[in-house]
Amino acid sequence: MTMTRRTFGLGASAVLAGPIAAPFIRGAGAAEPTIRIGMVNSMSGGLAAYAQEGQPAFEYIIKKINAEGGIKSKGGAKIELVLADDTSQPARTAAEARRLITEEKVQLLTGTILSAQMLALTPVVDEAKIPTLSVWAGGSQSNYMFTLGYPYDRGYAQTMHDFVISLRDDFKFPIKTAVMAYSNYEAGQQSNKFLVEKLKASGIQIIGEAALDIRAQDQTAAMVRIRSLKPDVVVGLVTPRDGILLHQARYNLNYHGSIFCGGTGGYSDLSLWKDLGPEIGKAVLTRNLFGMTGFSAGAKIESMQKIVTELRDVAKLDKIGQGAVQYAQAARVLQQVLENAKSLQSEALLDALKNVNIPAGDPNLYIAKPKGLQFAEDRLLKDGSAMFIQWTPEQDQQVVFPKEFAQVPPRPKS
């Protein structure tokens, strides 16, 4: 299998307007000091939806940082990205990271790094003692790895629980029973464990489970089980691919008896409409379904709306969803780390990661964090919360939760 492998510098003279997915060319300023960041993304394979949307946004922000003077505390050093594709295979994540560290001599690592990849990458990161920022992992098993992903407990599980209880208590939805439907991998399993405990403690009866086989080509069996149990709500963490299959099965079975609440990509990714088609999308996404997300263009967050406008009008990106915004946020976090680190030595970079602080209201805070962006002792976000949206027939999203970001109340059950 051919690997996509690109190494390039981002020069200060680069023009910000126009598409930026093509490789950057090192210009006459190549002698300027550079800071090498290794980026392992899943640009192909089953997890490619995250990185294909996100990497262009990350590159754009890095290009902008360089054009505006680079890392000023390091003499205007420019950021040089060294990119690798792990083809959505955890073993390749580890192998490519080792190559970037030993051969390319990168000083930091970042990339998609979902939960299974995080586990495979941990031994490499621990051995090399290289600071690493995951864009999406829900947990961290290495003292050198920090993540912008939603924590299993205070992120995914807490947000989904809070929304279900809000539907019941604040909006008087008749919710007494639940079926747990989740993608059957590390993040889905861990989030489900915490979510079950929280729902039970709040008086929701768990009447069944539908663990979605992430290798399956069809989720009809899972939907048949859900239909037979007739829960008031179906809830869990679902990947984009599993979400597509689940929604197709719901459409084919014409089942609308339960409320579907889930996170994140399988319920809220902008790619769902394209993959499902407008007929299926309108039939299932706009009826008794709510999606958890860290981003929605209509959210009442000025900095989020501004970055969406910039990525659309200046960067000219085709896809601007939660993946693009999450990657743009990662670039700003790394910028702060590099500016604040006392040196480019591993321990200094690690200390700067521990002390990242982008407060609420900061123009560089792109994601919905009412308490700002900081890392806790477990190297996960202190504020792991997210939003819930509902889809409109026009393929737009409306934020319905929490109330400080909401545009409209949740659509009544049909």
PDB file of C-alpha atoms in Angstrom, residues 105-400:
ATOM      1  CA  LYS A 105      13.394  14.693  13.869  1.00  0.00           C
ATOM      2  CA  VAL A 106      10.059  16.341  14.647  1.00  0.00           C
ATOM      3  CA  GLN A 107       9.742  18.146  17.975  1.00  0.00           C
ATOM      4  CA  LEU A 108       6.014  17.668  18.515  1.00  0.00           C
ATOM      5  CA  LEU A 109       3.397  15.200  17.297  1.00  0.00           C
ATOM      6  CA  THR A 110      -0.251  15.779  16.474  1.00  0.00           C
ATOM      7  CA  GLY A 111      -2.948  14.284  14.279  1.00  0.00           C
ATOM      8  CA  THR A 112      -6.304  12.541  14.248  1.00  0.00           C
ATOM      9  CA  ILE A 113      -5.248   9.961  16.861  1.00  0.00           C
ATOM     10  CA  LEU A 114      -8.639   8.532  17.758  1.00  0.00           C
ATOM     11  CA  SER A 115      -8.880   6.263  20.802  1.00  0.00           C
ATOM     12  CA  ALA A 116      -7.624   3.012  19.252  1.00  0.00           C
ATOM     13  CA  GLN A 117      -4.750   4.879  17.626  1.00  0.00           C
ATOM     14  CA  MET A 118      -3.983   6.585  20.922  1.00  0.00           C
ATOM     15  CA  LEU A 119      -3.532   3.207  22.591  1.00  0.00           C
ATOM     16  CA  ALA A 120      -1.210   1.978  19.830  1.00  0.00           C
ATOM     17  CA  LEU A 121       0.780   5.205  19.845  1.00  0.00           C
ATOM     18  CA  THR A 122       1.296   5.367  23.617  1.00  0.00           C
ATOM     19  CA  PRO A 123       4.400   3.098  23.793  1.00  0.00           C
ATOM     20  CA  VAL A 124       6.117   5.138  21.065  1.00  0.00           C
ATOM     21  CA  VAL A 125       5.313   8.441  22.739  1.00  0.00           C
ATOM     22  CA  ASP A 126       6.457   7.136  26.141  1.00  0.00           C
ATOM     23  CA  GLU A 127       9.726   5.801  24.749  1.00  0.00           C
ATOM     24  CA  ALA A 128      10.557   8.954  22.806  1.00  0.00           C
ATOM     25  CA  LYS A 129       9.186  11.292  25.502  1.00  0.00           C
ATOM     26  CA  ILE A 130       7.765  13.518  22.801  1.00  0.00           C
ATOM     27  CA  PRO A 131       4.862  15.881  23.567  1.00  0.00           C
ATOM     28  CA  THR A 132       1.795  14.932  21.550  1.00  0.00           C
ATOM     29  CA  LEU A 133      -1.574  16.585  20.924  1.00  0.00           C
ATOM     30  CA  SER A 134      -4.401  14.340  19.785  1.00  0.00           C
ATOM     31  CA  VAL A 135      -7.211  16.052  17.934  1.00  0.00           C
ATOM     32  CA  TRP A 136      -9.859  13.436  18.740  1.00  0.00           C
ATOM     33  CA  ALA A 137      -8.910  10.795  21.353  1.00  0.00           C
ATOM     34  CA  GLY A 138     -11.368  10.435  24.234  1.00  0.00           C
ATOM     35  CA  GLY A 139      -8.659   9.354  26.653  1.00  0.00           C
ATOM     36  CA  SER A 140      -4.915   9.437  27.251  1.00  0.00           C
ATOM     37  CA  GLN A 141      -2.676   6.650  28.526  1.00  0.00           C
ATOM     38  CA  SER A 142       0.589   8.579  28.240  1.00  0.00           C
ATOM     39  CA  ASN A 143       1.879  11.454  30.358  1.00  0.00           C
ATOM     40  CA  TYR A 144       3.158  12.967  27.103  1.00  0.00           C
ATOM     41  CA  MET A 145      -0.168  12.901  25.253  1.00  0.00           C
ATOM     42  CA  PHE A 146      -2.852  15.586  25.586  1.00  0.00           C
ATOM     43  CA  THR A 147      -6.142  15.525  23.718  1.00  0.00           C
ATOM     44  CA  LEU A 148      -8.822  17.895  22.474  1.00  0.00           C
ATOM     45  CA  GLY A 149     -11.274  15.011  22.139  1.00  0.00           C
ATOM     46  CA  TYR A 150     -14.256  14.659  24.404  1.00  0.00           C
ATOM     47  CA  PRO A 151     -13.443  12.751  27.605  1.00  0.00           C
ATOM     48  CA  TYR A 152     -15.415   9.524  27.861  1.00  0.00           C
ATOM     49  CA  ASP A 153     -16.997  10.528  31.170  1.00  0.00           C
ATOM     50  CA  ARG A 154     -17.260  14.313  31.554  1.00  0.00           C
ATOM     51  CA  GLY A 155     -17.415  14.787  27.786  1.00  0.00           C
ATOM     52  CA  TYR A 156     -19.429  12.239  25.822  1.00  0.00           C
ATOM     53  CA  ALA A 157     -21.324  10.572  28.658  1.00  0.00           C
ATOM     54  CA  GLN A 158     -22.069  13.721  30.661  1.00  0.00           C
ATOM     55  CA  THR A 159     -23.247  15.735  27.667  1.00  0.00           C
ATOM     56  CA  MET A 160     -25.494  12.959  26.335  1.00  0.00           C
ATOM     57  CA  HIS A 161     -26.913  12.349  29.808  1.00  0.00           C
ATOM     58  CA  ASP A 162     -27.558  16.040  30.424  1.00  0.00           C
ATOM     59  CA  PHE A 163     -29.357  16.427  27.111  1.00  0.00           C
ATOM     60  CA  VAL A 164     -31.602  13.388  27.630  1.00  0.00           C
ATOM     61  CA  ILE A 165     -32.542  14.600  31.102  1.00  0.00           C
ATOM     62  CA  SER A 166     -33.155  18.103  29.752  1.00  0.00           C
ATOM     63  CA  LEU A 167     -35.517  16.655  27.137  1.00  0.00           C
ATOM     64  CA  ARG A 168     -37.379  14.853  29.912  1.00  0.00           C
ATOM     65  CA  ASP A 169     -37.433  17.525  32.608  1.00  0.00           C
ATOM     66  CA  ASP A 170     -37.254  20.844  30.757  1.00  0.00           C
ATOM     67  CA  PHE A 171     -39.142  20.019  27.572  1.00  0.00           C
ATOM     68  CA  LYS A 172     -41.443  17.293  28.929  1.00  0.00           C
ATOM     69  CA  PHE A 173     -40.503  14.578  26.454  1.00  0.00           C
ATOM     70  CA  PRO A 174     -41.899  11.233  27.697  1.00  0.00           C
ATOM     71  CA  ILE A 175     -38.587   9.480  28.402  1.00  0.00           C
ATOM     72  CA  LYS A 176     -38.521   6.542  30.812  1.00  0.00           C
ATOM     73  CA  THR A 177     -36.631   3.826  28.926  1.00  0.00           C
ATOM     74  CA  ALA A 178     -33.441   3.728  26.853  1.00  0.00           C
ATOM     75  CA  VAL A 179     -31.525   1.406  24.549  1.00  0.00           C
ATOM     76  CA  MET A 180     -27.782   1.969  24.336  1.00  0.00           C
ATOM     77  CA  ALA A 181     -26.693   1.994  20.667  1.00  0.00           C
ATOM     78  CA  TYR A 182     -22.989   2.705  20.244  1.00  0.00           C
ATOM     79  CA  SER A 183     -20.052   1.889  17.972  1.00  0.00           C
ATOM     80  CA  ASN A 184     -18.335  -1.113  19.512  1.00  0.00           C
ATOM     81  CA  TYR A 185     -14.770   0.172  19.932  1.00  0.00           C
ATOM     82  CA  GLU A 186     -12.748   1.769  22.730  1.00  0.00           C
ATOM     83  CA  ALA A 187     -14.406   5.195  22.799  1.00  0.00           C
ATOM     84  CA  GLY A 188     -17.905   3.817  22.261  1.00  0.00           C
ATOM     85  CA  GLN A 189     -17.504   1.196  24.966  1.00  0.00           C
ATOM     86  CA  GLN A 190     -16.000   3.542  27.544  1.00  0.00           C
ATOM     87  CA  SER A 191     -18.540   6.299  26.924  1.00  0.00           C
ATOM     88  CA  ASN A 192     -21.358   3.765  27.146  1.00  0.00           C
ATOM     89  CA  LYS A 193     -20.143   2.475  30.508  1.00  0.00           C
ATOM     90  CA  PHE A 194     -20.274   5.939  32.063  1.00  0.00           C
ATOM     91  CA  LEU A 195     -23.491   6.894  30.292  1.00  0.00           C
ATOM     92  CA  VAL A 196     -25.380   3.848  31.573  1.00  0.00           C
ATOM     93  CA  GLU A 197     -24.410   4.697  35.153  1.00  0.00           C
ATOM     94  CA  LYS A 198     -25.506   8.313  34.776  1.00  0.00           C
ATOM     95  CA  LEU A 199     -28.833   7.530  33.123  1.00  0.00           C
ATOM     96  CA  LYS A 200     -29.702   4.917  35.727  1.00  0.00           C
ATOM     97  CA  ALA A 201     -28.875   7.353  38.521  1.00  0.00           C
ATOM     98  CA  SER A 202     -31.314   9.830  36.944  1.00  0.00           C
ATOM     99  CA  GLY A 203     -34.155   7.332  36.797  1.00  0.00           C
ATOM    100  CA  ILE A 204     -33.877   6.125  33.179  1.00  0.00           C
ATOM    101  CA  GLN A 205     -34.459   2.375  32.775  1.00  0.00           C
ATOM    102  CA  ILE A 206     -31.950   0.703  30.431  1.00  0.00           C
ATOM    103  CA  ILE A 207     -33.936  -1.995  28.614  1.00  0.00           C
ATOM    104  CA  GLY A 208     -31.355  -3.158  26.090  1.00  0.00           C
ATOM    105  CA  GLU A 209     -28.158  -2.657  24.153  1.00  0.00           C
ATOM    106  CA  ALA A 210     -27.272  -2.565  20.462  1.00  0.00           C
ATOM    107  CA  ALA A 211     -23.493  -2.604  20.109  1.00  0.00           C
ATOM    108  CA  LEU A 212     -22.701  -1.662  16.502  1.00  0.00           C
ATOM    109  CA  ASP A 213     -20.040  -3.833  14.865  1.00  0.00           C
ATOM    110  CA  ILE A 214     -17.652  -1.308  13.321  1.00  0.00           C
ATOM    111  CA  ARG A 215     -16.761  -3.852  10.585  1.00  0.00           C
ATOM    112  CA  ALA A 216     -20.358  -4.517   9.578  1.00  0.00           C
ATOM    113  CA  GLN A 217     -21.638  -3.511   6.166  1.00  0.00           C
ATOM    114  CA  ASP A 218     -25.199  -3.181   7.421  1.00  0.00           C
ATOM    115  CA  GLN A 219     -26.843  -2.262  10.741  1.00  0.00           C
ATOM    116  CA  THR A 220     -30.308  -3.653  10.018  1.00  0.00           C
ATOM    117  CA  ALA A 221     -30.007  -6.280  12.763  1.00  0.00           C
ATOM    118  CA  ALA A 222     -29.240  -3.596  15.338  1.00  0.00           C
ATOM    119  CA  MET A 223     -32.204  -1.515  14.195  1.00  0.00           C
ATOM    120  CA  VAL A 224     -34.527  -4.532  14.273  1.00  0.00           C
ATOM    121  CA  ARG A 225     -33.494  -5.094  17.885  1.00  0.00           C
ATOM    122  CA  ILE A 226     -34.117  -1.438  18.723  1.00  0.00           C
ATOM    123  CA  ARG A 227     -37.531  -1.584  17.075  1.00  0.00           C
ATOM    124  CA  SER A 228     -38.480  -4.721  19.006  1.00  0.00           C
ATOM    125  CA  LEU A 229     -37.595  -3.086  22.338  1.00  0.00           C
ATOM    126  CA  LYS A 230     -39.408   0.192  21.537  1.00  0.00           C
ATOM    127  CA  PRO A 231     -37.376   2.422  23.869  1.00  0.00           C
ATOM    128  CA  ASP A 232     -38.275   6.037  24.482  1.00  0.00           C
ATOM    129  CA  VAL A 233     -34.736   7.055  23.586  1.00  0.00           C
ATOM    130  CA  VAL A 234     -31.784   5.480  21.743  1.00  0.00           C
ATOM    131  CA  VAL A 235     -28.478   6.955  22.842  1.00  0.00           C
ATOM    132  CA  GLY A 236     -24.734   6.408  22.413  1.00  0.00           C
ATOM    133  CA  LEU A 237     -21.491   7.340  20.681  1.00  0.00           C
ATOM    134  CA  VAL A 238     -21.585   6.477  16.965  1.00  0.00           C
ATOM    135  CA  THR A 239     -18.879   6.921  14.305  1.00  0.00           C
ATOM    136  CA  PRO A 240     -19.737   8.540  10.946  1.00  0.00           C
ATOM    137  CA  ARG A 241     -19.711   5.225   9.103  1.00  0.00           C
ATOM    138  CA  ASP A 242     -21.868   3.407  11.670  1.00  0.00           C
ATOM    139  CA  GLY A 243     -24.228   6.373  11.739  1.00  0.00           C
ATOM    140  CA  ILE A 244     -24.789   6.177   7.996  1.00  0.00           C
ATOM    141  CA  LEU A 245     -25.592   2.461   8.221  1.00  0.00           C
ATOM    142  CA  LEU A 246     -27.849   2.967  11.243  1.00  0.00           C
ATOM    143  CA  HIS A 247     -29.810   5.762   9.561  1.00  0.00           C
ATOM    144  CA  GLN A 248     -30.154   3.716   6.366  1.00  0.00           C
ATOM    145  CA  ALA A 249     -31.552   0.823   8.387  1.00  0.00           C
ATOM    146  CA  ARG A 250     -33.964   3.115  10.215  1.00  0.00           C
ATOM    147  CA  TYR A 251     -35.181   4.433   6.868  1.00  0.00           C
ATOM    148  CA  ASN A 252     -35.563   0.972   5.341  1.00  0.00           C
ATOM    149  CA  LEU A 253     -37.541  -0.228   8.367  1.00  0.00           C
ATOM    150  CA  ASN A 254     -39.510   3.052   8.523  1.00  0.00           C
ATOM    151  CA  TYR A 255     -38.945   3.186  12.268  1.00  0.00           C
ATOM    152  CA  HIS A 256     -39.609   6.482  14.031  1.00  0.00           C
ATOM    153  CA  GLY A 257     -40.967   5.321  17.362  1.00  0.00           C
ATOM    154  CA  SER A 258     -37.907   6.286  19.440  1.00  0.00           C
ATOM    155  CA  ILE A 259     -35.940   9.479  19.904  1.00  0.00           C
ATOM    156  CA  PHE A 260     -32.365   9.054  18.658  1.00  0.00           C
ATOM    157  CA  CYS A 261     -29.705  11.065  20.530  1.00  0.00           C
ATOM    158  CA  GLY A 262     -26.056  10.471  19.787  1.00  0.00           C
ATOM    159  CA  GLY A 263     -22.587  11.781  19.339  1.00  0.00           C
ATOM    160  CA  THR A 264     -20.720  12.749  17.467  1.00  0.00           C
ATOM    161  CA  GLY A 265     -19.976  12.178  13.763  1.00  0.00           C
ATOM    162  CA  GLY A 266     -22.672   9.557  13.225  1.00  0.00           C
ATOM    163  CA  TYR A 267     -25.340  12.080  14.136  1.00  0.00           C
ATOM    164  CA  SER A 268     -23.938  15.489  13.323  1.00  0.00           C
ATOM    165  CA  ASP A 269     -21.283  15.320  10.578  1.00  0.00           C
ATOM    166  CA  LEU A 270     -22.081  17.479   7.559  1.00  0.00           C
ATOM    167  CA  SER A 271     -21.168  14.540   5.308  1.00  0.00           C
ATOM    168  CA  LEU A 272     -24.243  12.585   6.422  1.00  0.00           C
ATOM    169  CA  TRP A 273     -26.563  14.224   3.900  1.00  0.00           C
ATOM    170  CA  LYS A 274     -24.219  13.522   1.006  1.00  0.00           C
ATOM    171  CA  ASP A 275     -23.709   9.884   2.002  1.00  0.00           C
ATOM    172  CA  LEU A 276     -27.366   9.212   2.789  1.00  0.00           C
ATOM    173  CA  GLY A 277     -28.836  11.225  -0.048  1.00  0.00           C
ATOM    174  CA  PRO A 278     -31.499  13.933   0.378  1.00  0.00           C
ATOM    175  CA  GLU A 279     -34.458  11.542   0.512  1.00  0.00           C
ATOM    176  CA  ILE A 280     -33.112   9.401   3.354  1.00  0.00           C
ATOM    177  CA  GLY A 281     -31.534  12.393   5.052  1.00  0.00           C
ATOM    178  CA  LYS A 282     -34.783  14.306   5.200  1.00  0.00           C
ATOM    179  CA  ALA A 283     -36.722  11.248   6.355  1.00  0.00           C
ATOM    180  CA  VAL A 284     -34.472  10.292   9.272  1.00  0.00           C
ATOM    181  CA  LEU A 285     -32.178  13.180  10.212  1.00  0.00           C
ATOM    182  CA  THR A 286     -35.007  15.695  10.647  1.00  0.00           C
ATOM    183  CA  ARG A 287     -37.337  13.390  12.578  1.00  0.00           C
ATOM    184  CA  ASN A 288     -36.833  12.451  16.237  1.00  0.00           C
ATOM    185  CA  LEU A 289     -33.051  12.784  15.992  1.00  0.00           C
ATOM    186  CA  PHE A 290     -30.572  15.023  17.811  1.00  0.00           C
ATOM    187  CA  GLY A 291     -26.799  15.060  17.352  1.00  0.00           C
ATOM    188  CA  MET A 292     -23.980  15.907  19.742  1.00  0.00           C
ATOM    189  CA  THR A 293     -21.270  18.141  18.309  1.00  0.00           C
ATOM    190  CA  GLY A 294     -18.569  20.574  19.298  1.00  0.00           C
ATOM    191  CA  PHE A 295     -19.438  22.851  16.399  1.00  0.00           C
ATOM    192  CA  SER A 296     -22.430  24.329  14.671  1.00  0.00           C
ATOM    193  CA  ALA A 297     -22.311  27.364  12.408  1.00  0.00           C
ATOM    194  CA  GLY A 298     -25.399  28.853  14.011  1.00  0.00           C
ATOM    195  CA  ALA A 299     -24.220  28.594  17.610  1.00  0.00           C
ATOM    196  CA  LYS A 300     -24.245  31.864  19.512  1.00  0.00           C
ATOM    197  CA  ILE A 301     -20.425  31.965  19.699  1.00  0.00           C
ATOM    198  CA  GLU A 302     -18.807  34.890  17.883  1.00  0.00           C
ATOM    199  CA  SER A 303     -15.348  33.344  17.515  1.00  0.00           C
ATOM    200  CA  MET A 304     -16.821  30.140  16.093  1.00  0.00           C
ATOM    201  CA  GLN A 305     -18.839  32.049  13.515  1.00  0.00           C
ATOM    202  CA  LYS A 306     -15.785  34.082  12.533  1.00  0.00           C
ATOM    203  CA  ILE A 307     -13.545  31.053  11.945  1.00  0.00           C
ATOM    204  CA  VAL A 308     -16.261  29.427   9.844  1.00  0.00           C
ATOM    205  CA  THR A 309     -16.501  32.565   7.709  1.00  0.00           C
ATOM    206  CA  GLU A 310     -12.718  32.718   7.352  1.00  0.00           C
ATOM    207  CA  LEU A 311     -12.353  29.061   6.410  1.00  0.00           C
ATOM    208  CA  ARG A 312     -15.111  29.486   3.837  1.00  0.00           C
ATOM    209  CA  ASP A 313     -14.280  32.871   2.350  1.00  0.00           C
ATOM    210  CA  VAL A 314     -10.497  33.088   2.732  1.00  0.00           C
ATOM    211  CA  ALA A 315      -9.265  29.509   2.852  1.00  0.00           C
ATOM    212  CA  LYS A 316     -11.969  28.469   0.354  1.00  0.00           C
ATOM    213  CA  LEU A 317     -12.488  25.102   2.025  1.00  0.00           C
ATOM    214  CA  ASP A 318     -15.255  22.888   0.717  1.00  0.00           C
ATOM    215  CA  LYS A 319     -16.027  21.097   3.993  1.00  0.00           C
ATOM    216  CA  ILE A 320     -16.402  23.142   7.150  1.00  0.00           C
ATOM    217  CA  GLY A 321     -17.849  21.060   9.954  1.00  0.00           C
ATOM    218  CA  GLN A 322     -16.742  20.030  13.403  1.00  0.00           C
ATOM    219  CA  GLY A 323     -13.661  18.330  11.939  1.00  0.00           C
ATOM    220  CA  ALA A 324     -12.376  21.534  10.352  1.00  0.00           C
ATOM    221  CA  VAL A 325     -13.036  23.614  13.463  1.00  0.00           C
ATOM    222  CA  GLN A 326     -11.484  21.004  15.776  1.00  0.00           C
ATOM    223  CA  TYR A 327      -8.281  20.940  13.699  1.00  0.00           C
ATOM    224  CA  ALA A 328      -8.161  24.725  13.503  1.00  0.00           C
ATOM    225  CA  GLN A 329      -8.412  24.751  17.291  1.00  0.00           C
ATOM    226  CA  ALA A 330      -5.539  22.261  17.532  1.00  0.00           C
ATOM    227  CA  ALA A 331      -3.352  24.586  15.474  1.00  0.00           C
ATOM    228  CA  ARG A 332      -4.067  27.482  17.854  1.00  0.00           C
ATOM    229  CA  VAL A 333      -3.293  25.316  20.879  1.00  0.00           C
ATOM    230  CA  LEU A 334       0.074  24.362  19.393  1.00  0.00           C
ATOM    231  CA  GLN A 335       0.779  28.001  18.595  1.00  0.00           C
ATOM    232  CA  GLN A 336       0.271  28.912  22.268  1.00  0.00           C
ATOM    233  CA  VAL A 337       2.433  25.973  23.377  1.00  0.00           C
ATOM    234  CA  LEU A 338       5.302  27.042  21.137  1.00  0.00           C
ATOM    235  CA  GLU A 339       5.024  30.693  22.163  1.00  0.00           C
ATOM    236  CA  ASN A 340       4.947  29.931  25.890  1.00  0.00           C
ATOM    237  CA  ALA A 341       7.512  27.124  26.063  1.00  0.00           C
ATOM    238  CA  LYS A 342      10.793  28.265  27.617  1.00  0.00           C
ATOM    239  CA  SER A 343      12.652  26.206  25.034  1.00  0.00           C
ATOM    240  CA  LEU A 344      11.990  23.560  22.396  1.00  0.00           C
ATOM    241  CA  GLN A 345      13.206  20.783  24.663  1.00  0.00           C
ATOM    242  CA  SER A 346      10.690  18.034  25.408  1.00  0.00           C
ATOM    243  CA  GLU A 347      10.088  18.921  29.061  1.00  0.00           C
ATOM    244  CA  ALA A 348       9.613  22.610  28.300  1.00  0.00           C
ATOM    245  CA  LEU A 349       7.061  21.819  25.590  1.00  0.00           C
ATOM    246  CA  LEU A 350       5.346  19.424  27.979  1.00  0.00           C
ATOM    247  CA  ASP A 351       5.075  22.120  30.643  1.00  0.00           C
ATOM    248  CA  ALA A 352       3.602  24.520  28.094  1.00  0.00           C
ATOM    249  CA  LEU A 353       0.971  21.929  27.134  1.00  0.00           C
ATOM    250  CA  LYS A 354       0.027  21.488  30.788  1.00  0.00           C
ATOM    251  CA  ASN A 355      -0.503  25.232  31.097  1.00  0.00           C
ATOM    252  CA  VAL A 356      -2.504  25.905  27.938  1.00  0.00           C
ATOM    253  CA  ASN A 357      -5.228  28.442  28.639  1.00  0.00           C
ATOM    254  CA  ILE A 358      -7.574  29.875  26.013  1.00  0.00           C
ATOM    255  CA  PRO A 359     -10.356  31.549  28.000  1.00  0.00           C
ATOM    256  CA  ALA A 360     -13.991  31.899  27.000  1.00  0.00           C
ATOM    257  CA  GLY A 361     -14.365  34.929  24.767  1.00  0.00           C
ATOM    258  CA  ASP A 362     -10.846  34.652  23.340  1.00  0.00           C
ATOM    259  CA  PRO A 363     -10.909  35.098  19.528  1.00  0.00           C
ATOM    260  CA  ASN A 364      -8.775  31.946  19.207  1.00  0.00           C
ATOM    261  CA  LEU A 365     -11.282  29.757  21.060  1.00  0.00           C
ATOM    262  CA  TYR A 366     -13.226  28.149  18.237  1.00  0.00           C
ATOM    263  CA  ILE A 367     -15.025  25.311  20.043  1.00  0.00           C
ATOM    264  CA  ALA A 368     -17.974  25.505  22.438  1.00  0.00           C
ATOM    265  CA  LYS A 369     -16.330  25.637  25.861  1.00  0.00           C
ATOM    266  CA  PRO A 370     -18.177  27.946  28.286  1.00  0.00           C
ATOM    267  CA  LYS A 371     -15.334  27.528  30.803  1.00  0.00           C
ATOM    268  CA  GLY A 372     -12.558  27.977  28.255  1.00  0.00           C
ATOM    269  CA  LEU A 373      -9.896  25.536  27.089  1.00  0.00           C
ATOM    270  CA  GLN A 374      -7.501  24.106  29.647  1.00  0.00           C
ATOM    271  CA  PHE A 375      -6.181  20.610  30.305  1.00  0.00           C
ATOM    272  CA  ALA A 376      -6.878  18.751  33.539  1.00  0.00           C
ATOM    273  CA  GLU A 377      -4.456  16.478  35.412  1.00  0.00           C
ATOM    274  CA  ASP A 378      -5.522  13.556  33.207  1.00  0.00           C
ATOM    275  CA  ARG A 379      -4.447  15.587  30.134  1.00  0.00           C
ATOM    276  CA  LEU A 380      -8.045  15.757  28.894  1.00  0.00           C
ATOM    277  CA  LEU A 381     -10.025  18.970  28.634  1.00  0.00           C
ATOM    278  CA  LYS A 382     -11.331  20.320  31.937  1.00  0.00           C
ATOM    279  CA  ASP A 383     -14.484  21.451  30.175  1.00  0.00           C
ATOM    280  CA  GLY A 384     -15.445  18.401  28.137  1.00  0.00           C
ATOM    281  CA  SER A 385     -18.930  19.600  27.293  1.00  0.00           C
ATOM    282  CA  ALA A 386     -20.462  19.770  23.825  1.00  0.00           C
ATOM    283  CA  MET A 387     -23.681  20.934  22.177  1.00  0.00           C
ATOM    284  CA  PHE A 388     -26.704  19.172  20.691  1.00  0.00           C
ATOM    285  CA  ILE A 389     -28.212  20.102  17.342  1.00  0.00           C
ATOM    286  CA  GLN A 390     -31.243  19.227  15.266  1.00  0.00           C
ATOM    287  CA  TRP A 391     -31.251  19.087  11.472  1.00  0.00           C
ATOM    288  CA  THR A 392     -33.576  21.103   9.249  1.00  0.00           C
ATOM    289  CA  PRO A 393     -34.943  19.933   5.858  1.00  0.00           C
ATOM    290  CA  GLU A 394     -32.596  22.507   4.287  1.00  0.00           C
ATOM    291  CA  GLN A 395     -29.654  20.462   5.639  1.00  0.00           C
ATOM    292  CA  ASP A 396     -28.779  23.119   8.198  1.00  0.00           C
ATOM    293  CA  GLN A 397     -28.208  22.615  11.912  1.00  0.00           C
ATOM    294  CA  GLN A 398     -29.911  24.411  14.791  1.00  0.00           C
ATOM    295  CA  VAL A 399     -28.369  24.341  18.255  1.00  0.00           C
ATOM    296  CA  VAL A 400     -30.874  23.171  20.870  1.00  0.00           C
TER     297      VAL A 400
END
